[in-house]
Coordinates of C-alpha atoms and ligand atoms in Angstrom, one line a residue:
M1 CA 70.8 94.9 60.2
A2 CA 73.0 98.0 60.2
T3 CA 76.6 97.4 59.3
L4 CA 79.5 99.0 61.1
D5 CA 80.0 101.5 58.2
D6 CA 76.3 102.5 58.6
T7 CA 76.8 103.1 62.3
I8 CA 80.0 105.1 61.7
A9 CA 78.1 107.2 59.2
L10 CA 75.3 107.8 61.7
A11 CA 77.8 108.8 64.4
E12 CA 79.6 111.1 61.9
K13 CA 76.3 113.0 61.5
H14 CA 76.2 113.7 65.2
L15 CA 79.9 114.6 65.3
A16 CA 79.7 117.0 62.3
R17 CA 78.6 119.9 64.4
F18 CA 81.6 119.5 66.7
R19 CA 84.0 119.3 63.8
K20 CA 82.7 122.6 62.3
K21 CA 83.3 125.1 65.0
V22 CA 85.0 125.5 68.4
V23 CA 83.1 123.8 71.2
P24 CA 82.3 126.7 73.5
H25 CA 81.9 127.0 77.3
L26 CA 78.4 127.6 78.5
I27 CA 78.3 130.5 80.9
D28 CA 75.1 132.1 82.1
G29 CA 73.0 130.3 79.5
K30 CA 75.1 131.5 76.5
P31 CA 77.9 129.8 74.5
D32 CA 81.2 131.5 75.2
I33 CA 84.6 130.9 73.6
G34 CA 86.4 132.9 76.2
S35 CA 90.0 134.0 75.4
G36 CA 89.9 132.2 72.0
E37 CA 92.5 129.7 73.2
T38 CA 91.5 126.1 72.3
F39 CA 92.6 122.5 72.7
E40 CA 92.0 119.4 70.6
T41 CA 90.0 116.4 71.5
A42 CA 90.9 113.3 69.5
S43 CA 89.1 110.0 68.9
P44 CA 90.8 106.9 70.5
V45 CA 89.9 105.0 67.4
D46 CA 92.6 106.6 65.3
N47 CA 93.8 109.6 67.4
A48 CA 92.6 112.0 64.7
P49 CA 91.1 115.2 66.1
I50 CA 87.3 115.4 66.4
A51 CA 87.0 119.0 67.7
N52 CA 88.7 122.1 68.9
V53 CA 87.4 123.0 72.4
A54 CA 87.5 126.4 74.1
R55 CA 90.3 126.3 76.7
G56 CA 89.1 128.1 79.9
G57 CA 91.1 129.4 82.8
A58 CA 90.6 131.6 85.8
A59 CA 88.7 134.3 83.8
E60 CA 86.1 131.9 82.5
I61 CA 85.7 130.2 85.8
D62 CA 85.2 133.6 87.5
R63 CA 82.4 134.5 85.0
A64 CA 80.8 131.1 85.4
A65 CA 81.0 131.1 89.2
K66 CA 79.5 134.6 89.3
A67 CA 76.7 133.5 87.0
A68 CA 76.1 130.5 89.2
M69 CA 75.9 132.7 92.3
K70 CA 73.5 135.1 90.6
A71 CA 71.3 132.2 89.5
F72 CA 71.4 130.7 93.0
R73 CA 70.5 133.9 94.8
T74 CA 67.9 135.2 92.4
G75 CA 66.1 132.0 91.4
W76 CA 67.1 128.4 91.6
G77 CA 68.0 128.4 95.3
H78 CA 64.4 129.5 96.0
T79 CA 62.6 127.6 93.3
P80 CA 59.9 125.3 94.9
G81 CA 60.8 121.7 94.9
D82 CA 57.9 120.6 92.7
K83 CA 59.1 123.0 90.0
R84 CA 62.6 121.7 90.2
R85 CA 61.1 118.2 90.0
A86 CA 59.2 119.1 86.8
I87 CA 62.3 120.5 85.1
L88 CA 64.6 117.6 86.0
H89 CA 62.0 115.2 84.6
K90 CA 62.0 117.1 81.4
I91 CA 65.8 116.8 81.3
A92 CA 65.5 113.1 81.7
D93 CA 62.9 112.9 78.9
A94 CA 65.3 114.8 76.6
I95 CA 68.2 112.5 77.5
V96 CA 66.1 109.5 76.5
A97 CA 65.1 111.2 73.3
R98 CA 68.7 112.0 72.4
A99 CA 70.2 108.7 73.9
D100 CA 71.6 107.4 70.6
E101 CA 73.3 110.7 69.8
I102 CA 74.8 110.8 73.3
A103 CA 76.0 107.2 73.0
Y104 CA 77.6 107.7 69.6
V105 CA 79.4 110.9 70.6
E106 CA 80.5 109.2 73.9
C107 CA 81.9 106.1 72.0
M108 CA 83.9 108.2 69.6
D109 CA 85.2 110.6 72.2
T110 CA 86.1 107.9 74.8
G111 CA 86.6 104.7 72.9
Q112 CA 84.0 102.9 75.1
P113 CA 82.0 100.2 73.3
I114 CA 78.5 101.0 72.2
R115 CA 77.1 97.9 73.9
Y116 CA 77.8 99.7 77.2
M117 CA 77.4 103.4 76.2
A118 CA 73.8 103.0 75.0
K119 CA 72.8 101.9 78.5
A120 CA 75.0 104.6 80.1
A121 CA 73.0 107.4 78.4
L122 CA 69.8 105.9 79.8
R123 CA 71.3 105.5 83.2
G124 CA 72.0 109.3 83.0
A125 CA 68.3 109.8 82.5
E126 CA 67.5 107.5 85.5
N127 CA 69.8 109.6 87.7
F128 CA 67.8 112.7 86.8
R129 CA 64.4 111.0 87.4
F130 CA 65.5 109.6 90.7
Y131 CA 66.6 113.0 92.1
A132 CA 63.7 114.8 90.4
D133 CA 61.3 112.8 92.5
R134 CA 63.3 113.6 95.7
A135 CA 63.5 117.4 95.0
P136 CA 60.3 118.3 96.8
E137 CA 61.3 116.6 100.0
A138 CA 65.0 117.5 99.9
N139 CA 64.7 120.3 102.5
N140 CA 62.8 118.1 105.1
G141 CA 64.5 117.6 108.4
L142 CA 63.9 116.3 111.9
S143 CA 61.7 117.3 114.7
L144 CA 63.7 117.2 118.0
P145 CA 61.4 118.6 120.7
T146 CA 62.2 119.1 124.4
E147 CA 59.9 120.2 127.1
T148 CA 60.8 123.9 126.6
H149 CA 61.7 124.1 123.0
L150 CA 60.7 122.8 119.6
N151 CA 63.9 122.1 117.7
Y152 CA 63.4 121.3 114.1
T153 CA 65.9 121.0 111.3
I154 CA 65.6 122.0 107.7
R155 CA 68.1 121.5 104.8
Q156 CA 69.0 124.3 102.5
P157 CA 71.1 124.2 99.4
I158 CA 74.8 125.0 100.1
G159 CA 75.1 127.4 97.1
P160 CA 77.0 127.2 93.8
V161 CA 79.0 124.0 93.6
G162 CA 81.9 122.9 91.3
V163 CA 81.7 119.5 89.7
I164 CA 84.9 118.0 88.2
T165 CA 84.7 114.8 86.3
P166 CA 87.0 112.2 84.7
W167 CA 87.2 110.8 81.1
N168 CA 86.1 107.2 81.5
T169 CA 82.3 107.3 81.3
P170 CA 81.8 111.1 81.4
F171 CA 78.1 111.5 80.6
M172 CA 76.8 109.0 83.2
L173 CA 79.2 110.2 85.8
S174 CA 78.4 113.9 85.3
T175 CA 74.6 113.2 85.7
W176 CA 75.4 111.3 88.9
K177 CA 76.8 114.5 90.3
I178 CA 74.8 117.2 88.6
A179 CA 71.3 115.7 89.1
P180 CA 71.4 115.7 92.9
A181 CA 73.0 119.1 93.1
L182 CA 70.2 120.6 90.9
A183 CA 67.5 118.7 92.8
A184 CA 68.9 120.1 96.1
G185 CA 68.6 123.7 94.7
C186 CA 72.3 124.3 94.1
T187 CA 73.7 125.8 90.9
V188 CA 76.7 124.2 89.2
V189 CA 79.9 125.0 87.4
H190 CA 81.0 121.8 85.6
K191 CA 84.6 121.3 84.5
P192 CA 84.6 118.2 82.3
A193 CA 87.7 116.1 81.6
E194 CA 89.9 117.4 78.8
W195 CA 90.3 114.0 77.1
S196 CA 86.5 113.5 76.6
P197 CA 84.7 116.9 76.8
L198 CA 81.9 116.5 74.2
T199 CA 79.0 114.9 75.9
A200 CA 79.1 117.6 78.6
Q201 CA 78.1 120.0 75.9
L202 CA 75.1 117.8 75.0
L203 CA 74.0 117.7 78.6
A204 CA 74.2 121.4 79.0
E205 CA 72.2 122.0 75.9
I206 CA 69.6 119.5 77.0
C207 CA 69.3 121.2 80.3
L208 CA 68.8 124.6 78.8
D209 CA 66.2 123.3 76.2
A210 CA 64.3 121.6 79.1
G211 CA 63.8 125.0 80.8
L212 CA 66.7 125.1 83.3
P213 CA 67.2 128.8 83.8
A214 CA 70.4 130.5 82.6
G215 CA 73.3 130.3 85.0
V216 CA 72.0 127.2 86.9
L217 CA 74.3 124.8 85.0
N218 CA 77.5 126.3 83.5
V219 CA 80.2 124.4 81.7
V220 CA 83.9 125.5 81.5
H221 CA 86.2 123.4 79.4
G222 CA 89.9 123.2 80.0
F223 CA 92.8 121.5 81.8
G224 CA 92.9 120.5 85.5
E225 CA 95.8 122.7 86.4
D226 CA 94.2 125.9 85.2
A227 CA 90.4 125.7 84.8
G228 CA 90.0 122.9 87.4
K229 CA 92.3 124.6 89.9
A230 CA 90.6 128.0 89.5
L231 CA 87.2 126.3 90.2
T232 CA 88.5 124.7 93.4
E233 CA 89.9 128.1 94.6
H234 CA 86.9 130.3 93.7
P235 CA 85.3 131.9 96.8
D236 CA 81.8 131.8 95.4
I237 CA 82.0 128.0 94.9
K238 CA 80.9 126.4 98.2
A239 CA 81.7 122.7 97.5
I240 CA 83.5 120.5 95.0
G241 CA 82.1 117.2 93.9
F242 CA 85.1 115.5 92.3
V243 CA 85.5 112.1 90.6
G244 CA 89.1 111.2 89.5
E245 CA 92.5 110.1 90.7
S246 CA 93.5 110.0 94.3
A247 CA 96.5 112.3 93.7
T248 CA 94.2 114.9 92.2
G249 CA 91.9 114.6 95.2
S250 CA 94.8 115.5 97.4
A251 CA 95.7 118.5 95.2
I252 CA 92.0 119.7 95.3
M253 CA 92.0 119.5 99.1
R254 CA 95.1 121.7 99.2
Q255 CA 93.7 124.2 96.6
G256 CA 90.4 124.4 98.4
A257 CA 91.8 124.9 101.9
A258 CA 92.0 128.7 101.8
T259 CA 88.3 129.0 101.0
L260 CA 87.3 126.1 103.3
K261 CA 85.7 124.1 100.5
R262 CA 83.5 121.2 101.4
V263 CA 84.8 118.3 99.3
H264 CA 83.3 115.0 98.1
F265 CA 85.8 112.7 96.5
E266 CA 85.2 109.5 94.4
L267 CA 88.7 108.3 93.7
G268 CA 90.7 105.3 92.5
G269 CA 90.4 101.6 93.4
K270 CA 92.2 98.3 93.4
N271 CA 89.2 96.3 94.2
P272 CA 89.4 92.6 95.2
V273 CA 87.1 89.9 93.9
I274 CA 87.6 87.0 96.4
V275 CA 86.6 83.6 95.2
F276 CA 86.3 80.7 97.7
A277 CA 86.2 77.0 96.6
D278 CA 82.6 76.7 97.9
A279 CA 81.3 79.4 95.6
D280 CA 79.3 79.0 92.4
I281 CA 82.4 79.1 90.3
D282 CA 80.8 79.6 86.9
R283 CA 79.0 82.7 88.1
A284 CA 82.0 83.9 90.0
L285 CA 84.1 83.6 86.8
D286 CA 81.5 85.5 84.7
A287 CA 81.3 88.3 87.3
C288 CA 85.0 88.6 87.8
L289 CA 85.7 88.9 84.0
F290 CA 82.8 91.2 83.4
M291 CA 83.9 93.6 86.2
I292 CA 87.4 94.0 84.8
Y293 CA 87.1 93.7 81.0
S294 CA 83.9 95.7 80.5
L295 CA 84.1 99.4 80.0
N296 CA 87.7 98.9 78.7
G297 CA 88.7 98.2 82.3
E298 CA 88.5 102.0 82.8
R299 CA 86.2 101.7 85.7
C300 CA 86.7 102.7 89.3
T301 CA 84.8 99.7 90.7
S302 CA 86.6 97.2 88.4
S303 CA 87.6 93.8 90.0
S304 CA 91.2 94.4 89.1
R305 CA 92.6 91.9 91.7
A306 CA 91.2 88.4 91.8
L307 CA 92.1 86.6 95.1
V308 CA 91.3 82.9 94.5
E309 CA 91.4 80.1 97.0
A310 CA 94.5 77.9 96.3
S311 CA 92.6 74.7 95.9
I312 CA 90.8 76.0 92.8
Y313 CA 93.3 78.6 91.6
D314 CA 94.9 76.7 88.7
E315 CA 91.5 75.6 87.3
F316 CA 90.0 79.1 87.7
A317 CA 93.1 80.8 86.1
K318 CA 93.0 78.3 83.2
R319 CA 89.3 78.9 82.5
A320 CA 89.7 82.7 82.9
A321 CA 92.6 82.6 80.4
E322 CA 90.5 80.7 77.8
R323 CA 87.8 83.3 78.1
V324 CA 90.1 86.4 78.0
K325 CA 91.7 85.1 74.8
K326 CA 88.3 85.2 73.2
I327 CA 87.3 88.8 74.2
K328 CA 86.6 90.8 71.1
V329 CA 88.7 94.0 70.8
G330 CA 87.4 96.4 68.1
H331 CA 85.8 99.5 66.9
P332 CA 83.7 101.1 69.7
L333 CA 80.7 101.4 67.4
D334 CA 80.7 97.7 66.4
A335 CA 77.9 96.0 68.4
A336 CA 80.2 92.9 68.7
T337 CA 83.0 94.8 70.3
E338 CA 83.7 94.0 74.0
I339 CA 86.8 96.2 74.4
G340 CA 87.3 99.4 72.5
P341 CA 90.4 101.6 72.2
L342 CA 91.7 103.2 75.4
I343 CA 91.3 106.9 75.9
H344 CA 94.7 108.2 75.0
P345 CA 98.1 107.1 73.7
R346 CA 99.6 108.2 77.1
H347 CA 97.1 105.9 78.9
V348 CA 98.1 103.0 76.6
E349 CA 101.8 103.6 77.5
K350 CA 100.8 103.5 81.2
V351 CA 98.8 100.3 80.9
L352 CA 101.5 98.5 78.9
S353 CA 104.3 99.8 81.1
Y354 CA 103.1 97.2 83.7
V355 CA 103.9 94.3 81.4
S356 CA 107.6 94.4 82.0
I357 CA 107.1 95.4 85.6
A358 CA 105.0 92.2 86.0
R359 CA 107.5 90.0 84.3
Q360 CA 110.4 91.4 86.3
A361 CA 108.5 90.9 89.6
G362 CA 108.0 87.2 88.6
A363 CA 104.3 87.2 87.6
T364 CA 103.1 85.2 84.5
V365 CA 101.7 87.1 81.6
A366 CA 99.1 84.4 80.9
V367 CA 97.2 86.4 78.2
G368 CA 97.8 89.6 76.3
G369 CA 100.3 92.2 77.3
G370 CA 100.6 93.9 73.9
R371 CA 98.9 96.2 71.5
A372 CA 95.8 94.8 69.7
D373 CA 94.7 95.1 66.2
G374 CA 91.6 97.3 66.2
G375 CA 90.7 96.2 62.7
K376 CA 93.2 98.4 60.8
G377 CA 96.5 97.1 62.1
K378 CA 98.3 97.5 65.4
A379 CA 99.7 100.9 64.6
S380 CA 96.5 102.8 64.5
G381 CA 94.3 103.6 67.5
N382 CA 94.7 102.9 71.2
F383 CA 93.8 99.2 71.1
V384 CA 95.4 96.9 73.7
E385 CA 95.0 93.2 74.3
P386 CA 93.0 92.2 77.3
T387 CA 95.7 91.1 79.8
L388 CA 95.8 88.5 82.5
Y389 CA 98.6 88.3 85.1
T390 CA 98.7 85.0 87.1
H391 CA 100.8 83.7 89.9
A392 CA 101.1 87.2 91.2
R393 CA 101.8 88.3 94.8
N394 CA 99.9 91.0 96.5
D395 CA 103.0 93.1 97.1
M396 CA 103.7 93.4 93.4
Q397 CA 103.0 96.8 91.7
I398 CA 100.4 95.0 89.5
A399 CA 98.5 94.2 92.6
Q400 CA 98.9 97.5 94.4
E401 CA 98.5 100.2 91.7
E402 CA 95.4 101.2 89.8
I403 CA 96.2 100.3 86.1
F404 CA 92.7 101.4 84.9
G405 CA 92.8 99.2 81.8
P406 CA 91.6 95.7 80.8
V407 CA 94.1 94.0 83.1
L408 CA 93.4 91.4 85.8
T409 CA 95.9 90.3 88.4
M410 CA 95.2 86.9 89.9
I411 CA 96.6 85.9 93.3
P412 CA 96.1 82.7 95.3
F413 CA 95.2 82.6 99.0
A414 CA 95.2 79.8 101.6
D415 CA 92.3 80.6 103.9
E416 CA 89.8 83.2 105.0
Q417 CA 92.2 85.0 107.3
E418 CA 94.8 85.4 104.5
A419 CA 92.0 86.5 102.0
V420 CA 91.1 89.4 104.4
A421 CA 94.7 90.3 105.0
L422 CA 95.5 90.4 101.2
A423 CA 92.3 92.2 100.3
N424 CA 93.0 95.0 102.8
D425 CA 96.7 95.3 102.1
V426 CA 96.3 98.1 99.5
R427 CA 96.0 101.9 99.9
Y428 CA 92.5 101.8 98.2
G429 CA 89.1 100.8 99.6
L430 CA 86.3 101.4 97.1
A431 CA 84.6 98.1 96.4
G432 CA 85.0 94.4 97.3
Y433 CA 83.4 91.4 95.6
L434 CA 83.0 88.2 97.6
W435 CA 82.0 84.8 96.2
T436 CA 81.2 82.0 98.7
G437 CA 78.4 79.6 99.5
D438 CA 79.0 80.0 103.3
V439 CA 76.6 82.6 104.6
G440 CA 78.4 83.0 107.9
R441 CA 81.7 83.6 106.1
A442 CA 80.0 86.1 103.7
H443 CA 78.9 88.3 106.7
R444 CA 82.2 87.9 108.5
M445 CA 84.2 88.9 105.4
A446 CA 81.9 91.7 104.4
Q447 CA 82.4 93.3 107.8
A448 CA 86.1 92.8 107.8
L449 CA 86.9 94.2 104.3
D450 CA 88.1 97.8 104.1
A451 CA 85.8 99.1 101.4
G452 CA 82.8 101.4 101.1
M453 CA 80.8 98.8 99.1
I454 CA 80.7 95.0 99.2
W455 CA 78.8 92.8 96.8
V456 CA 78.3 89.2 97.8
N457 CA 77.8 86.7 95.0
S458 CA 77.2 89.5 92.6
E459 CA 78.9 91.9 90.2
N460 CA 78.4 95.7 90.7
V461 CA 74.6 96.1 90.6
R462 CA 73.7 99.6 91.6
H463 CA 70.6 100.6 93.6
L464 CA 70.3 104.4 93.4
P465 CA 69.1 104.9 97.1
A466 CA 72.1 102.9 98.4
P467 CA 75.3 104.7 99.3
F468 CA 78.2 104.8 96.8
G469 CA 81.8 105.7 97.8
G470 CA 85.0 104.5 99.2
V471 CA 87.3 104.5 102.2
K472 CA 91.1 105.1 102.5
S473 CA 92.5 106.5 99.3
S474 CA 89.3 105.7 97.4
G475 CA 87.3 108.7 98.6
I476 CA 85.6 110.9 101.1
G477 CA 81.8 111.0 101.4
R478 CA 78.9 109.0 99.8
D479 CA 76.7 109.6 96.8
G480 CA 73.3 108.0 96.2
G481 CA 69.8 108.5 97.8
D482 CA 69.7 111.0 100.6
Y483 CA 73.5 110.8 101.0
S484 CA 74.0 113.2 98.1
F485 CA 71.7 115.8 99.7
D486 CA 73.9 115.7 102.8
F487 CA 76.7 116.9 100.7
Y488 CA 74.9 119.5 98.6
M489 CA 72.8 120.9 101.5
E490 CA 73.4 122.6 104.8
T491 CA 71.4 121.4 107.8
K492 CA 70.0 124.2 109.9
N493 CA 68.5 123.8 113.4
I494 CA 65.7 126.1 114.4
A495 CA 64.7 126.3 118.1
I496 CA 61.4 127.8 119.2
A497 CA 60.6 128.4 122.9
L498 CA 57.3 126.7 123.9
D499 CA 56.9 128.5 127.2
N500 CA 58.4 131.2 129.5
H501 CA 61.4 129.1 130.5
K502 CA 63.8 130.7 132.9
I503 CA 66.4 132.8 131.2
P504 CA 69.6 133.4 133.2
K505 CA 70.0 137.1 134.0
I506 CA 73.3 139.0 134.1
G507 CA 73.8 142.6 134.9
A508 CA 70.3 142.7 136.4
Ligands
NAD1 P1 92.1 112.9 87.0 O1 92.2 113.0 88.4 O2 93.4 113.0 86.2 O3 91.2 114.0 86.3 C1 89.8 114.1 86.7 C2 89.4 115.6 86.5 O4 90.2 116.4 87.4 C3 89.7 116.1 85.1 O5 88.5 116.9 84.7 C4 90.9 117.0 85.3 O6 91.0 118.0 84.4 C5 90.7 117.5 86.7 N1 91.9 118.0 87.4 C6 93.2 117.5 87.2 N2 94.0 118.2 88.1 C7 93.3 119.1 88.7 C8 93.5 120.1 89.7 N3 94.8 120.3 90.2 N4 92.5 120.8 90.2 C9 91.3 120.6 89.8 N5 90.9 119.7 88.8 C10 91.9 118.9 88.3 O7 91.4 111.5 86.7 P2 91.2 110.8 85.3 O8 92.5 110.3 84.8 O9 90.4 111.8 84.4 O10 90.1 109.6 85.6 C11 90.6 108.4 86.1 C12 90.5 108.3 87.6 O11 89.1 108.5 88.0 C13 90.8 106.9 88.1 O12 91.7 107.0 89.2 C14 89.5 106.3 88.5 O13 89.5 105.3 89.5 C15 88.8 107.5 89.0 N6 87.3 107.3 89.0 C16 86.7 107.1 90.2 C17 85.3 106.9 90.3 C18 84.6 106.7 91.6 O14 83.4 106.7 91.6 N7 85.4 106.4 92.7 C19 84.6 106.8 89.1 C20 85.3 107.0 87.9 C21 86.6 107.3 87.8

């Protein structure tokens, strides 16, 4: 069996190319280092730099948007669906062939554990396959006949779109946005997150090698306030698919107002997992812990608030604490690691700042609350202890704000009515998880919860045709299945007269 050192050496082989020269933008099918300005991306393992990355701004965005417009008008927007299908399947094949490389680079750039990233690369391939198969039918619409007219609708790609992604699981999330856009016939300018830009480069390379024409997918690296902002303001960019923080979503809406951008937002969450005494408690505990402590807790659909019925609260909290103490924090490339280092020292500061906030508010820090030893002492790397806050109230900051780390806040409730009230008393509404053996209550609660997605007696199990997205401050719009095409395409109605119907005359 490969040792951790073997795996690190293998990852290092894939990282070597990034260490050697500046990671470029990809504009109109060609690597482009723009103005020559760069920024560093560092590994969360030790905060040592991995690569210098080209830092784009308005000029690079303008070139990329123009390339995307040219590619849209002259080719991709008119490419038959079955040809788009074939290319997208080739991209999926290439992702599968390079899945290990993608996973290793992702782990070292984000700190996410290999046990999850290996699957995330493959899920990226599934996203391409799913939308590849839908490309030939994407423009199909409705037939809406009357006695005098045949009305029918078709869908046409909206044009070049901007995709702006966050740092938490960047490869998988990017494919989730880019695959449906390409399947719809749109061209794309992608602005990856500045804290984890590397796998965007791999995806762009894979797409080009698979035969995606130049200019159809462009990548511009850089910071939100310059490259990101310029993308949202560019007149050739017709829509922005954005995944990130709610506050950034508001900024993008303002920035895009002058050019009337269509926006699709997948934003933050403070998702409740509600556990009733009549639930299968063992399974509820497994799911609750998995949904907050996997992916470093840097997960928009994490079950960051556990609302537990008072009669089982103490026992549930005790059992959770025993498990959380045993979660293995370590190097992201170690197959045994369950939590890797968090993305950035600034994020560690944010996550740990809530410990004193929790204590001052009167919650109990039942487990964790400090830096963890990632194998080389507490000083190095962004390792934090998985943390459990118990005896919390829903009005505390630890229950209201998205911490986005391996941190669970546990709150008791008395009855169904109070569970709904507490669950809904936050600004977010992305996902809700419900554990009960009472089928009537499951339906009542599922309908009453303010969230775009509810899982009953389950953790987050995605089904690609199903809608994904949030309400309130968690987002606008839905991804998945045909919902993505509604965003990336315009619906056109065509009305054909069937007879010589009476046309009103004026001036006759
Ligand atoms: P962020 O909002 O800080 O950054 C996301 C992206 O937006 C980055 O590429 C950044 O450069 C860019 N950006 C920043 N300011 C911008 C501006 N003014 N104009 C244009 N672009 C700008 O988010 P983050 O910290 O990278 O990611 C974490 C957040 O993402 C969390 O809130 C998390 O819940 C959310 N998220 C949501 C989902 C979902 O599906 N709902 C999925 C994953 C992550």
